[in-house]
Short mmCIF file of C-alpha atoms in Angstrom, two decimals:
data_model
loop_
_atom_site.label_atom_id
_atom_site.label_comp_id
_atom_site.label_asym_id
_atom_site.label_seq_id
_atom_site.Cartn_x
_atom_site.Cartn_y
_atom_site.Cartn_z
CA UNK A 1 14.98 -3.00 28.72
CA UNK A 2 16.73 -6.10 26.64
CA UNK A 3 16.19 -8.45 24.46
CA UNK A 4 13.66 -10.08 25.73
CA UNK A 5 11.63 -8.04 27.25
CA UNK A 6 11.98 -7.03 23.36
CA UNK A 7 10.63 -10.47 22.29
CA UNK A 8 8.31 -10.47 24.68
CA UNK A 9 6.51 -6.97 23.58
CA UNK A 10 6.89 -7.65 20.70
CA UNK A 11 4.55 -11.29 20.50
CA UNK A 12 1.85 -9.09 22.79
CA UNK A 13 1.14 -6.92 20.47
CA UNK A 14 1.13 -9.41 17.41
CA UNK A 15 -1.35 -11.68 18.72
CA UNK A 16 -3.28 -7.53 19.14
CA UNK A 17 -2.48 -6.31 16.19
CA UNK A 18 -2.29 -9.01 13.80
CA UNK A 19 -5.15 -11.51 12.95
CA UNK A 20 -2.97 -13.40 10.62
CA UNK A 21 0.79 -13.53 9.12
CA UNK A 22 1.95 -15.68 6.55
CA UNK A 23 2.22 -18.98 7.56
CA UNK A 24 5.79 -20.13 6.37
CA UNK A 25 8.91 -18.34 5.20
CA UNK A 26 9.27 -17.79 1.40
CA UNK A 27 12.89 -18.88 0.36
CA UNK A 28 15.52 -16.65 0.12
CA UNK A 29 15.83 -15.71 -3.89
CA UNK A 30 19.13 -17.01 -5.36
CA UNK A 31 20.08 -18.27 -1.09
CA UNK A 32 21.56 -21.66 -3.14
CA UNK A 33 25.04 -19.22 -4.01
CA UNK A 34 28.42 -18.56 -2.92
CA UNK A 35 29.77 -16.77 0.32
CA UNK A 36 29.16 -12.45 -0.92
CA UNK A 37 31.32 -9.57 0.08
CA UNK A 38 30.67 -5.78 -0.11
CA UNK A 39 30.02 -4.21 -2.71
CA UNK A 40 28.05 -3.41 -6.36
CA UNK A 41 25.49 -2.47 -7.48
CA UNK A 42 21.59 -3.20 -7.91
CA UNK A 43 19.49 -1.49 -10.14
CA UNK A 44 15.78 -1.03 -9.43
CA UNK A 45 12.27 -0.79 -11.79
CA UNK A 46 10.23 1.75 -11.57
CA UNK A 47 6.98 2.33 -12.33
CA UNK A 48 6.36 5.97 -12.30
CA UNK A 49 8.33 9.09 -10.90
CA UNK A 50 7.71 9.58 -7.14
CA UNK A 51 5.64 13.25 -6.05
CA UNK A 52 8.02 14.34 -3.25
CA UNK A 53 10.29 12.90 -1.11
CA UNK A 54 9.09 14.20 2.31
CA UNK A 55 8.34 11.53 4.38
CA UNK A 56 5.40 12.77 6.03
CA UNK A 57 4.06 14.21 2.27
CA UNK A 58 4.58 10.90 -0.04
CA UNK A 59 1.85 9.03 -1.09
CA UNK A 60 3.22 7.18 -3.41
CA UNK A 61 4.16 3.43 -3.77
CA UNK A 62 7.42 5.41 -5.53
CA UNK A 63 7.87 7.66 -2.70
CA UNK A 64 7.22 4.92 0.51
CA UNK A 65 10.93 2.89 -1.04
CA UNK A 66 12.61 5.37 -0.86
CA UNK A 67 11.33 6.83 2.50
CA UNK A 68 11.38 3.88 3.18
CA UNK A 69 15.22 3.22 2.35
CA UNK A 70 16.52 6.29 4.03
CA UNK A 71 14.31 7.41 6.26
CA UNK A 72 14.75 4.42 9.19
CA UNK A 73 11.18 4.40 11.26
CA UNK A 74 10.33 3.19 14.91
CA UNK A 75 8.81 -0.56 14.22
CA UNK A 76 8.48 -2.96 10.62
CA UNK A 77 7.41 -5.99 9.64
CA UNK A 78 9.30 -8.84 8.63
CA UNK A 79 8.53 -10.73 6.40
CA UNK A 80 5.84 -12.54 7.49
CA UNK A 81 4.55 -9.31 8.72
CA UNK A 82 5.62 -9.60 12.42
CA UNK A 83 6.25 -6.40 14.30
CA UNK A 84 10.07 -5.71 14.57
CA UNK A 85 11.87 -3.36 16.43
CA UNK A 86 14.26 -0.94 14.46
CA UNK A 87 14.65 2.48 16.16
CA UNK A 88 12.63 1.87 18.90
CA UNK A 89 14.25 -0.99 20.59
CA UNK A 90 11.84 -1.98 23.31
CA UNK A 91 8.17 -0.11 23.88
CA UNK A 92 4.73 -1.00 26.22
CA UNK A 93 2.15 -0.06 27.03
CA UNK A 94 0.77 0.57 29.93
CA UNK A 95 -2.53 1.91 31.43
CA UNK A 96 -4.90 -0.15 30.68
CA UNK A 97 -3.60 -0.01 27.31
CA UNK A 98 -3.38 3.85 26.65
CA UNK A 99 0.07 4.48 27.38
CA UNK A 100 1.96 3.07 24.63
CA UNK A 101 5.43 4.56 25.53
CA UNK A 102 8.57 4.04 23.14
CA UNK A 103 12.43 3.12 23.86
CA UNK A 104 15.25 4.28 21.60
CA UNK A 105 18.12 3.26 20.40
CA UNK A 106 21.88 5.55 21.79
CA UNK A 107 24.03 5.81 19.47
CA UNK A 108 21.51 6.53 15.54
CA UNK A 109 22.72 9.37 13.87
CA UNK A 110 21.44 11.28 10.86
CA UNK A 111 23.18 11.93 7.41
CA UNK A 112 24.52 14.12 8.00
CA UNK A 113 25.92 13.21 11.27
CA UNK A 114 23.05 14.59 14.30
CA UNK A 115 21.54 12.06 16.49
CA UNK A 116 18.27 11.75 16.54
CA UNK A 117 15.90 12.17 19.71
CA UNK A 118 12.92 11.40 20.56
CA UNK A 119 12.59 15.16 19.83
CA UNK A 120 12.99 14.81 16.02
CA UNK A 121 10.30 11.57 16.88
CA UNK A 122 8.07 15.12 18.14
CA UNK A 123 8.65 17.00 15.06
CA UNK A 124 7.35 14.27 12.93
CA UNK A 125 4.50 13.92 14.78
CA UNK A 126 3.42 17.52 14.96
CA UNK A 127 4.26 17.34 10.90
CA UNK A 128 1.89 14.70 10.05
CA UNK A 129 -1.17 15.90 12.46
CA UNK A 130 -0.81 19.87 11.08
CA UNK A 131 -3.18 19.69 8.17
CA UNK A 132 -2.57 21.96 5.52
CA UNK A 133 0.28 19.08 5.18
CA UNK A 134 -2.29 17.12 4.39
CA UNK A 135 -0.40 14.33 5.17
CA UNK A 136 -4.21 11.74 4.66
CA UNK A 137 -1.35 8.44 4.35
CA UNK A 138 0.14 9.26 7.63
CA UNK A 139 -2.24 11.06 9.32
CA UNK A 140 -5.71 7.73 9.94
CA UNK A 141 -3.00 5.97 12.59
CA UNK A 142 -2.88 9.35 15.07
CA UNK A 143 -6.06 10.60 15.46
CA UNK A 144 -6.78 8.69 18.61
CA UNK A 145 -3.37 10.56 20.11
CA UNK A 146 -4.00 13.04 22.68
CA UNK A 147 -0.60 13.68 23.67
CA UNK A 148 2.84 12.49 23.21
CA UNK A 149 5.31 13.21 25.44
CA UNK A 150 9.49 13.28 24.92
CA UNK A 151 10.99 13.00 29.31
CA UNK A 152 14.42 13.01 27.52
CA UNK A 153 16.38 12.37 24.43
CA UNK A 154 15.94 8.38 24.10
CA UNK A 155 12.15 8.84 25.23
CA UNK A 156 8.89 8.77 23.63
CA UNK A 157 5.32 8.90 25.91
CA UNK A 158 1.96 8.49 23.14
CA UNK A 159 -1.50 8.77 24.78
CA UNK A 160 -4.16 7.94 23.13
CA UNK A 161 -8.12 8.89 23.81
CA UNK A 162 -8.46 5.55 23.88
CA UNK A 163 -6.82 1.81 24.39
CA UNK A 164 -5.99 1.72 20.73
CA UNK A 165 -4.99 -2.07 20.10
CA UNK A 166 -3.12 -0.92 15.81
CA UNK A 167 -1.36 1.92 17.51
CA UNK A 168 2.38 -0.03 16.50
CA UNK A 169 1.62 0.74 12.67
CA UNK A 170 1.63 4.60 12.83
CA UNK A 171 5.55 4.64 13.72
CA UNK A 172 6.29 2.32 10.59
CA UNK A 173 6.52 6.20 8.51
CA UNK A 174 10.41 6.75 8.72
CA UNK A 175 11.11 9.55 11.56
CA UNK A 176 12.20 13.00 9.88
CA UNK A 177 15.39 15.32 10.61
CA UNK A 178 13.73 18.11 12.82
CA UNK A 179 17.43 20.02 12.68
CA UNK A 180 17.11 20.71 9.26
CA UNK A 181 12.47 21.41 8.08
CA UNK A 182 12.52 24.10 11.34
CA UNK A 183 14.90 26.34 9.63
CA UNK A 184 13.09 25.34 6.19
CA UNK A 185 9.64 25.85 4.78
CA UNK A 186 8.11 22.56 4.78
CA UNK A 187 6.07 22.27 2.21
CA UNK A 188 8.38 23.65 -0.17
CA UNK A 189 11.85 22.18 1.44
CA UNK A 190 14.87 20.94 -0.21
CA UNK A 191 15.38 17.99 1.80
CA UNK A 192 12.22 17.43 -0.23
CA UNK A 193 13.96 15.67 -3.49
CA UNK A 194 17.18 15.07 -1.26
CA UNK A 195 16.12 13.68 1.37
CA UNK A 196 18.48 13.05 4.85
CA UNK A 197 16.88 10.11 7.26
CA UNK A 198 18.69 7.96 9.51
CA UNK A 199 18.60 4.55 7.26
CA UNK A 200 20.24 1.96 5.13
CA UNK A 201 20.92 3.77 2.85
CA UNK A 202 21.94 7.82 2.21
CA UNK A 203 19.99 10.30 -0.87
CA UNK A 204 22.57 10.52 -3.83
CA UNK A 205 20.37 12.48 -6.57
CA UNK A 206 18.02 12.20 -8.27
CA UNK A 207 17.61 12.86 -11.96
CA UNK A 208 13.96 13.62 -12.93
CA UNK A 209 12.99 10.91 -15.26
CA UNK A 210 14.98 8.86 -14.92
CA UNK A 211 16.91 7.99 -12.27
CA UNK A 212 17.63 7.89 -7.97
CA UNK A 213 20.54 6.64 -7.25
CA UNK A 214 21.33 6.19 -2.80
CA UNK A 215 24.34 5.03 -0.98
CA UNK A 216 24.99 2.29 1.05
CA UNK A 217 24.90 4.32 5.40
CA UNK A 218 28.62 2.68 6.81
CA UNK A 219 27.24 3.89 10.12
CA UNK A 220 23.77 2.30 9.66
CA UNK A 221 22.79 0.61 13.24
CA UNK A 222 21.98 -2.08 11.89
CA UNK A 223 25.02 -3.08 10.30
CA UNK A 224 25.81 -1.49 6.53
CA UNK A 225 23.92 -2.79 3.84
CA UNK A 226 26.02 -5.29 1.53
CA UNK A 227 25.70 -3.44 -1.44
CA UNK A 228 27.52 -0.04 -1.97
CA UNK A 229 24.76 1.32 -4.97
CA UNK A 230 21.23 0.88 -5.13
CA UNK A 231 19.43 2.54 -8.36
CA UNK A 232 16.51 3.50 -9.43
CA UNK A 233 15.35 3.64 -13.02
CA UNK A 234 12.07 4.59 -13.93
CA UNK A 235 10.56 2.75 -16.93
CA UNK A 236 7.11 3.25 -17.71
CA UNK A 237 6.53 0.32 -19.84
CA UNK A 238 6.92 -3.41 -18.48
CA UNK A 239 8.02 -4.00 -22.05
CA UNK A 240 10.45 -1.81 -21.18
CA UNK A 241 11.95 -2.85 -18.31
CA UNK A 242 11.64 -6.92 -18.99
CA UNK A 243 13.89 -5.26 -21.97
CA UNK A 244 16.45 -4.18 -19.57
CA UNK A 245 16.44 -7.40 -17.57
CA UNK A 246 17.76 -9.00 -20.72
CA UNK A 247 20.34 -6.31 -22.13
CA UNK A 248 21.66 -6.59 -18.04
CA UNK A 249 20.41 -3.06 -17.15
CA UNK A 250 18.45 -3.82 -14.45
CA UNK A 251 18.55 -6.28 -11.43
CA UNK A 252 14.84 -6.83 -11.55
CA UNK A 253 11.52 -6.94 -14.15
CA UNK A 254 8.90 -7.56 -12.06
CA UNK A 255 6.54 -9.64 -15.75
CA UNK A 256 3.53 -9.93 -17.64
CA UNK A 257 1.23 -13.31 -17.39
CA UNK A 258 1.81 -13.45 -21.06
CA UNK A 259 5.63 -12.75 -20.21
CA UNK A 260 5.86 -14.36 -17.59
CA UNK A 261 3.72 -18.00 -19.17
CA UNK A 262 7.20 -17.19 -22.22
CA UNK A 263 10.11 -17.22 -19.76
CA UNK A 264 9.64 -18.50 -16.61
CA UNK A 265 10.24 -22.63 -18.21
CA UNK A 266 13.06 -21.53 -20.30
CA UNK A 267 16.25 -23.07 -19.10
CA UNK A 268 18.29 -19.87 -21.47
CA UNK A 269 16.06 -17.27 -19.32
CA UNK A 270 16.68 -19.14 -15.59
CA UNK A 271 20.10 -19.59 -16.36
CA UNK A 272 20.09 -15.90 -15.52
CA UNK A 273 17.40 -15.62 -14.10
CA UNK A 274 15.69 -16.59 -11.13
CA UNK A 275 11.72 -16.87 -10.72
CA UNK A 276 9.04 -15.26 -7.80
CA UNK A 277 5.54 -15.83 -7.28
CA UNK A 278 3.90 -14.23 -4.43
CA UNK A 279 0.33 -12.87 -3.53
CA UNK A 280 0.42 -9.61 -3.12
CA UNK A 281 -0.85 -7.18 -0.49
CA UNK A 282 -1.73 -4.56 -2.51
CA UNK A 283 -5.50 -4.78 -4.24
CA UNK A 284 -6.95 -3.48 -6.67
CA UNK A 285 -11.19 -1.82 -7.08
CA UNK A 286 -13.08 -0.14 -8.09
CA UNK A 287 -14.37 3.63 -5.82
CA UNK A 288 -18.50 4.36 -6.92
CA UNK A 289 -19.41 7.64 -5.57
CA UNK A 290 -22.02 7.69 -3.75
CA UNK A 291 -23.52 10.68 -3.01
CA UNK A 292 -26.85 12.62 -3.69
CA UNK A 293 -25.23 14.63 -6.64
CA UNK A 294 -23.88 10.80 -8.47
CA UNK A 295 -27.58 9.71 -9.93
CA UNK A 296 -25.56 6.35 -10.30
CA UNK A 297 -24.36 5.78 -7.56
CA UNK A 298 -26.09 6.73 -4.92
CA UNK A 299 -28.33 4.19 -4.55
CA UNK A 300 -26.13 0.36 -3.09
CA UNK A 301 -28.85 -1.57 -5.09
CA UNK A 302 -26.93 -0.24 -8.67
CA UNK A 303 -23.63 -0.22 -6.46
CA UNK A 304 -24.27 -4.06 -5.89
CA UNK A 305 -25.29 -4.16 -9.44
CA UNK A 306 -22.32 -3.39 -10.63
CA UNK A 307 -19.81 -5.72 -8.60
CA UNK A 308 -22.44 -8.69 -10.30
CA UNK A 309 -21.49 -7.99 -13.82
CA UNK A 310 -17.81 -8.13 -13.97
CA UNK A 311 -16.74 -11.52 -14.13
CA UNK A 312 -13.56 -10.88 -11.49
CA UNK A 313 -12.95 -15.24 -11.43
CA UNK A 314 -13.09 -14.94 -15.72
CA UNK A 315 -10.83 -11.61 -15.72
CA UNK A 316 -7.84 -13.57 -13.15
CA UNK A 317 -8.99 -17.43 -14.94
CA UNK A 318 -7.54 -15.54 -18.77
CA UNK A 319 -5.95 -12.38 -18.65
CA UNK A 320 -3.49 -13.00 -15.71
CA UNK A 321 -3.93 -16.45 -16.61
CA UNK A 322 -4.76 -18.14 -13.12
CA UNK A 323 -1.40 -15.34 -11.24
CA UNK A 324 -4.35 -13.46 -8.94
CA UNK A 325 -7.03 -14.48 -6.10
CA UNK A 326 -10.35 -12.78 -6.64
CA UNK A 327 -11.27 -10.96 -2.93
CA UNK A 328 -13.28 -13.19 -0.12
CA UNK A 329 -13.21 -9.64 1.19
CA UNK A 330 -11.40 -6.15 1.72
CA UNK A 331 -9.12 -7.94 4.03
CA UNK A 332 -5.74 -9.53 2.44
CA UNK A 333 -5.55 -13.47 3.31
CA UNK A 334 -1.89 -11.88 5.34
CA UNK A 335 -4.38 -9.14 7.79
CA UNK A 336 -7.03 -11.37 8.34
CA UNK A 337 -7.49 -15.18 7.42
CA UNK A 338 -11.23 -16.04 5.02
CA UNK A 339 -14.07 -15.73 7.08
CA UNK A 340 -16.23 -19.28 6.46
CA UNK A 341 -19.16 -17.28 5.91
CA UNK A 342 -18.58 -14.74 3.51
CA UNK A 343 -17.96 -15.67 -0.53
CA UNK A 344 -17.99 -12.42 -2.93
CA UNK A 345 -20.34 -11.67 -4.74
CA UNK A 346 -20.93 -13.74 -8.66
CA UNK A 347 -20.70 -13.18 -11.80
CA UNK A 348 -24.31 -13.07 -12.55
CA UNK A 349 -25.51 -10.50 -15.31
CA UNK A 350 -29.11 -12.09 -14.87
CA UNK A 351 -28.77 -10.87 -11.04
CA UNK A 352 -27.92 -7.73 -12.19
CA UNK A 353 -30.09 -6.76 -14.68
CA UNK A 354 -33.43 -7.50 -11.79
CA UNK A 355 -31.54 -4.85 -9.60
CA UNK A 356 -31.28 -2.79 -12.20
CA UNK A 357 -34.76 -2.27 -13.59
CA UNK A 358 -35.88 -2.10 -10.03
CA UNK A 359 -33.96 0.48 -9.19
CA UNK A 360 -35.84 1.86 -11.83
CA UNK A 361 -33.25 1.30 -14.69
CA UNK A 362 -34.68 -0.20 -17.71
CA UNK A 363 -33.49 -1.53 -20.76
CA UNK A 364 -34.51 0.95 -23.93
CA UNK A 365 -35.14 -1.25 -26.90
CA UNK A 366 -34.46 1.94 -29.27
CA UNK A 367 -30.92 2.58 -28.56
CA UNK A 368 -29.67 -0.79 -26.35
CA UNK A 369 -29.76 1.73 -22.93
CA UNK A 370 -30.88 1.86 -20.12
CA UNK A 371 -32.52 4.69 -19.08
CA UNK A 372 -34.21 6.18 -15.69
CA UNK A 373 -37.03 9.45 -16.38
CA UNK A 374 -35.31 9.18 -19.47
CA UNK A 375 -31.88 9.54 -18.89
CA UNK A 376 -29.00 7.43 -20.23
CA UNK A 377 -27.35 5.49 -17.98
CA UNK A 378 -23.76 6.89 -19.29
CA UNK A 379 -21.25 7.39 -16.97
CA UNK A 380 -17.04 7.52 -16.83
CA UNK A 381 -14.72 5.58 -14.89
CA UNK A 382 -11.06 7.01 -14.01
CA UNK A 383 -8.85 4.98 -14.60
CA UNK A 384 -4.61 4.95 -14.45
CA UNK A 385 -2.40 5.25 -17.86
CA UNK A 386 0.70 4.10 -16.63
CA UNK A 387 -0.66 0.60 -15.74
CA UNK A 388 -1.43 -2.27 -18.34
CA UNK A 389 -3.83 -4.64 -16.11
CA UNK A 390 -5.73 -1.29 -15.11
CA UNK A 391 -6.43 -0.26 -18.90
CA UNK A 392 -6.95 -4.57 -19.71
CA UNK A 393 -9.29 -4.80 -16.60
CA UNK A 394 -11.19 -1.24 -17.67
CA UNK A 395 -11.79 -2.76 -21.14
CA UNK A 396 -12.61 -5.81 -19.36
CA UNK A 397 -16.07 -3.91 -17.49
CA UNK A 398 -16.70 -1.56 -20.32
CA UNK A 399 -17.99 -4.69 -22.35
CA UNK A 400 -19.43 -6.28 -19.90
CA UNK A 401 -22.14 -3.59 -18.83
CA UNK A 402 -22.64 -2.76 -22.45
CA UNK A 403 -24.42 -6.30 -22.69
CA UNK A 404 -26.64 -5.08 -19.46
CA UNK A 405 -27.09 -1.88 -21.91
CA UNK A 406 -25.23 0.54 -19.97
CA UNK A 407 -21.88 2.84 -20.98
CA UNK A 408 -18.57 3.14 -19.47
CA UNK A 409 -16.38 5.52 -20.60
CA UNK A 410 -12.95 4.81 -20.17
CA UNK A 411 -10.90 8.67 -18.56
CA UNK A 412 -7.21 7.60 -18.16
CA UNK A 413 -5.12 10.12 -16.22
CA UNK A 414 -1.20 10.69 -15.27
CA UNK A 415 -0.66 9.49 -11.02
CA UNK A 416 -1.30 13.85 -9.66
CA UNK A 417 -4.36 13.30 -11.61
CA UNK A 418 -5.89 10.46 -10.73
CA UNK A 419 -4.99 10.68 -7.55
CA UNK A 420 -6.54 15.15 -7.98
CA UNK A 421 -9.19 13.73 -8.57
CA UNK A 422 -10.45 10.74 -6.18
CA UNK A 423 -8.85 13.35 -3.35
CA UNK A 424 -12.00 16.27 -4.72
CA UNK A 425 -14.66 12.31 -5.47
CA UNK A 426 -14.48 14.43 -9.05
CA UNK A 427 -15.47 11.97 -10.47
CA UNK A 428 -19.01 8.93 -10.47
CA UNK A 429 -16.44 5.78 -10.27
CA UNK A 430 -12.52 4.71 -10.08
CA UNK A 431 -10.59 2.59 -10.74
CA UNK A 432 -8.00 2.04 -8.59
CA UNK A 433 -5.49 -0.07 -5.39
CA UNK A 434 -3.31 0.34 -2.53
CA UNK A 435 -1.14 -0.82 -0.40
CA UNK A 436 -2.65 -1.27 3.50
CA UNK A 437 -0.50 -1.58 6.13
CA UNK A 438 -0.53 -5.37 8.19
CA UNK A 439 -3.45 -4.25 10.55
CA UNK A 440 -6.51 -4.49 9.56
CA UNK A 441 -7.71 -1.16 10.64
CA UNK A 442 -4.81 0.49 7.85
CA UNK A 443 -7.27 -1.16 5.43
CA UNK A 444 -10.84 0.01 5.90
CA UNK A 445 -10.83 2.79 8.46
CA UNK A 446 -9.31 5.26 5.38
CA UNK A 447 -11.38 3.72 3.23
CA UNK A 448 -15.61 3.79 5.50
CA UNK A 449 -14.91 5.47 8.18
CA UNK A 450 -17.38 9.32 7.65
CA UNK A 451 -14.79 10.80 8.75
CA UNK A 452 -11.81 10.10 5.82
CA UNK A 453 -14.51 11.58 2.72
CA UNK A 454 -12.99 15.51 3.40
CA UNK A 455 -9.45 15.57 3.28
CA UNK A 456 -9.06 11.73 3.50
CA UNK A 457 -9.02 8.40 2.10
CA UNK A 458 -13.02 7.91 1.89
CA UNK A 459 -12.94 8.66 -1.41
CA UNK A 460 -16.42 6.87 -2.49
CA UNK A 461 -17.61 10.03 -0.40
CA UNK A 462 -19.13 6.64 2.20
CA UNK A 463 -21.67 6.77 5.37
CA UNK A 464 -23.08 4.45 6.80
CA UNK A 465 -23.32 4.49 10.85
CA UNK A 466 -22.68 0.88 11.55
CA UNK A 467 -20.04 0.85 9.92
CA UNK A 468 -18.39 3.77 11.96
CA UNK A 469 -19.14 2.19 14.70
CA UNK A 470 -17.75 -0.78 14.34
CA UNK A 471 -14.65 1.06 12.52
CA UNK A 472 -14.89 2.36 16.29
CA UNK A 473 -15.24 -0.50 17.65
CA UNK A 474 -11.62 -2.40 16.39
CA UNK A 475 -9.86 0.11 17.23
CA UNK A 476 -11.17 0.37 20.53
CA UNK A 477 -10.59 -3.83 20.77
CA UNK A 478 -7.43 -5.62 22.16
CA UNK A 479 -9.03 -9.10 22.21
CA UNK A 480 -7.97 -10.06 18.58
CA UNK A 481 -10.83 -12.50 18.55
CA UNK A 482 -13.03 -10.22 19.07
CA UNK A 483 -11.54 -7.47 16.79
CA UNK A 484 -11.95 -9.92 14.33
CA UNK A 485 -15.33 -10.36 14.35
CA UNK A 486 -16.28 -7.20 14.08
CA UNK A 487 -13.56 -6.37 11.18
CA UNK A 488 -15.74 -9.54 9.14
CA UNK A 489 -18.80 -7.31 10.43
CA UNK A 490 -17.85 -4.88 8.89
CA UNK A 491 -16.15 -6.81 5.71
CA UNK A 492 -20.09 -8.47 5.49
CA UNK A 493 -21.41 -4.72 6.07
CA UNK A 494 -19.21 -3.57 2.87
CA UNK A 495 -20.21 -6.61 0.69
CA UNK A 496 -23.22 -5.17 1.65
CA UNK A 497 -23.77 -1.88 0.43
CA UNK A 498 -20.49 -2.10 -1.73
CA UNK A 499 -18.88 2.01 -1.94
CA UNK A 500 -15.88 0.29 -3.24
CA UNK A 501 -16.37 -2.89 -5.58
CA UNK A 502 -12.86 -5.26 -3.99
CA UNK A 503 -11.85 -7.29 -7.20
CA UNK A 504 -8.83 -8.94 -7.06
CA UNK A 505 -5.10 -9.38 -5.57
CA UNK A 506 -3.10 -10.26 -7.97
CA UNK A 507 0.20 -12.43 -7.27
CA UNK A 508 3.50 -10.26 -8.36
CA UNK A 509 6.25 -12.10 -10.99
CA UNK A 510 9.06 -11.14 -11.35
CA UNK A 511 12.47 -12.35 -12.33
CA UNK A 512 15.97 -11.87 -10.44
CA UNK A 513 19.40 -11.44 -11.91
CA UNK A 514 21.22 -14.42 -10.70
CA UNK A 515 24.04 -12.21 -9.64
CA UNK A 516 21.46 -10.90 -6.57
CA UNK A 517 20.69 -13.31 -3.68
CA UNK A 518 20.43 -12.57 -0.13
CA UNK A 519 15.97 -10.87 -0.80
CA UNK A 520 12.39 -13.23 0.15
CA UNK A 521 8.93 -11.41 -1.21
CA UNK A 522 6.82 -10.59 1.69
CA UNK A 523 3.19 -9.52 0.21
CA UNK A 524 4.08 -5.54 0.47
CA UNK A 525 7.18 -6.37 -1.90
CA UNK A 526 9.94 -7.42 -2.44
CA UNK A 527 12.00 -4.50 -0.45
CA UNK A 528 10.59 -3.19 2.54
CA UNK A 529 10.36 -5.88 4.51
CA UNK A 530 13.00 -5.44 7.44
CA UNK A 531 15.56 -6.04 6.84
CA UNK A 532 14.79 -7.02 2.66
CA UNK A 533 17.19 -5.43 1.05
CA UNK A 534 19.73 -4.41 3.88
CA UNK A 535 21.09 -8.72 3.55
CA UNK A 536 20.30 -7.62 -0.87
CA UNK A 537 23.71 -9.41 -2.37
CA UNK A 538 25.68 -8.89 -5.03
CA UNK A 539 27.49 -11.55 -6.46
CA UNK A 540 30.15 -10.38 -10.41
CA UNK A 541 32.09 -13.39 -10.22
CA UNK A 542 28.81 -14.99 -11.58
CA UNK A 543 27.60 -12.84 -14.15
CA UNK A 544 24.27 -11.18 -15.15
#
């Protein structure tokens, strides 16, 4: 199937699976610079260290980034969130939308020289659906699969139990080398720390606590990247990251709003660094544990009171310096355009107090706390201890709730500990965030469907029959307008029931060395979109 067919299929898929895309391509950083040469090293900071580099079990953002650089997926998304062919040079839907057939590129090889075939795709799929691997971030999109067939080395035929609108999103996952993993225990394999993929970069080394080093793959099917080396330095704090940027030790640094105000208009800074900002696909939320074991948040009136008590607009204005956007719903504007009938709950302490009174949590004049049957309204919010923004928001929320007579304690955890507590449902409330893929189903199914309470991402333990039914309908509905209406119904009901209080989408603020050109950010980030880092170029003579 030729390029014209690929384009037609991609456009058809886009209409069926993407309900919106960014309105315009952001400009490439430093696009005006001189013509590049191959070579150079790009140094990028990571706030945390990956738990694993296994493409299937990886669940954190650093691991996902490395997986996308070392591995390669059947499809990907470009800077505007459009679906793009990658390992699959073409695909077609048939059987009334129930059958998806991929045609793989010829001549693709893993970094050890072995060919990538349909058998590797099948092996990767089988590892995702194997329950002992706990592939929570991957599993949702494969649950509707009835069977996967490999008629020949370059053909993968996926049969779904029903017409499945977000089918392609699941195949943005990097493909594992079967010939290496099948010889070892999957969960303890040496390749989980030294991965071999088929992507644009080869794994070189991992120095725990310091850096992960990748090298350009000269045999990449899409053409070798311009840079020779991509170094991911582990730098836990933003202050230290900025110091490393100013010292010329790294090439990119995210900035806090305070740092942005201090540097973005400073001529001595902007001579050396290009500044960029964009609305991230990442969003913050508070998960309220809704099951009966929790005496506070099993009541939707109480959860609504929590949302009304939080002044999200003021937080974005005062703490983020206006560099963010309060969530109008759980969907980013690039995934689903704003619903004119939906507005986020306002900051309304009086309404929050009335709801708490009605739910039986009444203010006690002696203690200053709300009591019900003699029990004080006192709970703990779990947060990630590596995020300054997490700490700032939780402290603002703590003070807002204190004024209502609620004692909220804050417990800071490292990411592995926080994630373990979320998975077990071992919390009362937790502040976290997520970066969904480009389809509405990716945002909500794992967080809201009752089947995902145990072993999935429904950390709140939330169960609502209507939302379950609408989530299933959204997966089966191919018509874009009907599908959009379905997800808007879900968003409205979530706004009423508040199993999660969706807070805001932050703007990513960053600075990039002017010796670097060729990269345009997308809502998903700087390096993960396709072709992304493949086109990144270093101009050494510009200094840095």
